[in-house]
Amino acid sequence: MRKTRKRKRRRKTTIGARLIVLLLLLALSPILPAGLLGAGDKPSESAVVAGTVFREPGFALPGAEVTLTVKTRPEGGKAPKLQKKVSDARGEFAFYVPPRKAQYLVTVKARGHVQQEKVVDVNDSPDRLDVYFQLKPEAAPESK
């Protein structure tokens, strides 16, 4: 009987030690670098170019290919690379760019719809810029 009691005590101390370590990590989380805790890939201070893609009657268009290219380079920094996203189930997308004055070209294309482009001006502040697209269906080829 004593052997089983010792084992139970060991488990409690192991669980207790793990709990203490977990609580310490949570308490120190604001101090630790973001990379150690598995933070996301978005920069801490950036502008957001986000939007929604709709189809003709005003319904969301999921699966549209959205591309962000640099039209005029950001002042005082290097230009971000070409970025591509696919609109989600609600037709939404988002890109993170440096919060410096620059122009970007947002292009949206989807199968069976006419491609659209819009220019977005980013200023010197980390703002969210919303862009909306309503894609029209391609004209059906005339049959003879």
Short mmCIF file of C-alpha atoms in Angstrom, two decimals:
data_model
loop_
_atom_site.label_atom_id
_atom_site.label_comp_id
_atom_site.label_asym_id
_atom_site.label_seq_id
_atom_site.Cartn_x
_atom_site.Cartn_y
_atom_site.Cartn_z
CA MET A 1 0.00 0.00 0.00
CA ARG A 2 2.80 2.42 0.71
CA LYS A 3 4.17 2.07 -2.83
CA THR A 4 0.91 3.22 -4.39
CA ARG A 5 0.71 6.20 -2.05
CA LYS A 6 4.24 7.30 -2.99
CA ARG A 7 3.41 7.09 -6.65
CA LYS A 8 0.36 9.24 -6.15
CA ARG A 9 2.43 11.81 -4.31
CA ARG A 10 4.99 11.88 -7.09
CA ARG A 11 2.28 12.50 -9.65
CA LYS A 12 0.88 15.34 -7.59
CA THR A 13 4.27 17.00 -7.32
CA THR A 14 4.88 16.56 -11.05
CA ILE A 15 1.49 18.07 -11.87
CA GLY A 16 2.09 20.81 -9.31
CA ALA A 17 5.51 21.61 -10.81
CA ARG A 18 4.02 21.79 -14.30
CA LEU A 19 1.26 24.05 -13.04
CA ILE A 20 3.80 26.39 -11.43
CA VAL A 21 5.86 26.56 -14.65
CA LEU A 22 2.72 27.29 -16.67
CA LEU A 23 1.67 30.06 -14.30
CA LEU A 24 5.17 31.58 -14.45
CA LEU A 25 5.08 31.57 -18.26
CA LEU A 26 1.69 33.25 -18.25
CA ALA A 27 2.88 35.86 -15.76
CA LEU A 28 6.03 36.58 -17.80
CA SER A 29 4.29 36.55 -21.21
CA PRO A 30 4.26 40.38 -21.57
CA ILE A 31 8.02 40.39 -20.93
CA LEU A 32 9.04 37.52 -23.22
CA PRO A 33 9.76 38.18 -26.93
CA ALA A 34 6.77 37.49 -29.15
CA GLY A 35 8.63 34.81 -31.12
CA LEU A 36 8.96 32.57 -28.07
CA LEU A 37 5.25 32.43 -27.48
CA GLY A 38 4.31 31.68 -31.11
CA ALA A 39 2.85 35.04 -32.04
CA GLY A 40 1.34 35.45 -35.50
CA ASP A 41 3.25 36.58 -38.57
CA LYS A 42 1.73 40.04 -38.78
CA PRO A 43 4.02 42.90 -37.81
CA SER A 44 3.31 44.66 -34.54
CA GLU A 45 2.79 48.02 -36.23
CA SER A 46 1.51 47.91 -39.77
CA ALA A 47 -1.23 49.27 -41.98
CA VAL A 48 -3.94 46.86 -43.06
CA VAL A 49 -5.36 46.77 -46.56
CA ALA A 50 -8.52 44.72 -46.18
CA GLY A 51 -11.73 44.25 -48.05
CA THR A 52 -14.53 42.10 -49.32
CA VAL A 53 -15.27 40.63 -52.75
CA PHE A 54 -18.91 40.46 -53.84
CA ARG A 55 -20.61 39.04 -56.91
CA GLU A 56 -23.39 40.72 -58.91
CA PRO A 57 -26.49 40.50 -56.71
CA GLY A 58 -24.44 41.52 -53.65
CA PHE A 59 -23.50 38.11 -52.26
CA ALA A 60 -19.98 37.36 -50.96
CA LEU A 61 -17.62 35.72 -53.44
CA PRO A 62 -15.37 33.16 -51.74
CA GLY A 63 -12.30 31.78 -53.51
CA ALA A 64 -11.43 34.93 -55.45
CA GLU A 65 -7.69 35.48 -56.00
CA VAL A 66 -6.60 38.84 -54.58
CA THR A 67 -3.15 40.26 -55.41
CA LEU A 68 -1.41 43.24 -53.82
CA THR A 69 1.41 44.87 -55.81
CA VAL A 70 3.43 48.00 -55.08
CA LYS A 71 2.62 50.93 -57.35
CA THR A 72 4.79 53.56 -55.61
CA ARG A 73 7.36 52.43 -53.07
CA PRO A 74 6.96 53.28 -49.37
CA GLU A 75 9.01 56.29 -48.30
CA GLY A 76 12.06 55.45 -46.22
CA GLY A 77 11.74 51.67 -46.51
CA LYS A 78 11.88 48.77 -48.86
CA ALA A 79 8.81 47.70 -50.74
CA PRO A 80 6.99 44.55 -49.64
CA LYS A 81 6.97 41.66 -52.07
CA LEU A 82 4.00 40.74 -54.21
CA GLN A 83 1.32 39.30 -51.93
CA LYS A 84 -1.48 36.93 -52.90
CA LYS A 85 -4.50 35.82 -50.91
CA VAL A 86 -7.72 33.97 -51.57
CA SER A 87 -10.95 35.46 -50.25
CA ASP A 88 -12.46 33.43 -47.43
CA ALA A 89 -16.01 32.05 -47.13
CA ARG A 90 -17.33 35.58 -46.48
CA GLY A 91 -15.37 37.03 -49.42
CA GLU A 92 -12.92 38.80 -47.10
CA PHE A 93 -9.15 39.31 -47.41
CA ALA A 94 -6.41 41.29 -45.60
CA PHE A 95 -2.82 42.35 -46.33
CA TYR A 96 -0.31 43.83 -43.87
CA VAL A 97 1.94 46.58 -45.27
CA PRO A 98 4.39 49.10 -43.77
CA PRO A 99 2.66 52.19 -42.34
CA ARG A 100 4.49 54.57 -44.69
CA LYS A 101 3.16 56.71 -47.51
CA ALA A 102 2.82 54.47 -50.58
CA GLN A 103 0.41 53.32 -53.29
CA TYR A 104 -0.64 49.73 -53.84
CA LEU A 105 -2.62 48.10 -56.62
CA VAL A 106 -5.20 45.53 -55.48
CA THR A 107 -6.31 43.14 -58.23
CA VAL A 108 -9.17 40.65 -57.88
CA LYS A 109 -10.02 37.87 -60.26
CA ALA A 110 -12.34 34.89 -60.04
CA ARG A 111 -13.44 32.21 -62.46
CA GLY A 112 -16.39 33.35 -64.54
CA HIS A 113 -16.04 37.02 -63.51
CA VAL A 114 -14.40 40.12 -64.97
CA GLN A 115 -11.13 41.08 -63.25
CA GLN A 116 -11.05 44.39 -61.31
CA GLU A 117 -8.26 46.62 -60.00
CA LYS A 118 -8.21 49.46 -57.47
CA VAL A 119 -5.43 51.74 -56.22
CA VAL A 120 -5.03 52.12 -52.45
CA ASP A 121 -3.16 55.03 -50.83
CA VAL A 122 -1.46 54.21 -47.51
CA ASN A 123 -0.49 57.11 -45.23
CA ASP A 124 2.06 57.35 -42.42
CA SER A 125 -0.22 55.83 -39.78
CA PRO A 126 -1.07 52.21 -38.98
CA ASP A 127 -4.67 52.42 -40.18
CA ARG A 128 -7.06 49.95 -41.76
CA LEU A 129 -7.97 50.73 -45.35
CA ASP A 130 -11.08 49.00 -46.67
CA VAL A 131 -11.52 48.13 -50.34
CA TYR A 132 -14.68 46.61 -51.79
CA PHE A 133 -15.11 44.84 -55.10
CA GLN A 134 -18.28 43.78 -56.90
CA LEU A 135 -17.26 41.50 -59.74
CA LYS A 136 -19.48 41.25 -62.78
CA PRO A 137 -19.98 37.94 -64.58
CA GLU A 138 -18.13 37.44 -67.86
CA ALA A 139 -20.26 37.74 -70.96
CA ALA A 140 -21.32 34.35 -72.25
CA PRO A 141 -20.01 33.54 -75.74
CA GLU A 142 -22.69 33.85 -78.37
CA SER A 143 -23.74 30.57 -79.93
CA LYS A 144 -24.46 30.29 -83.66
#
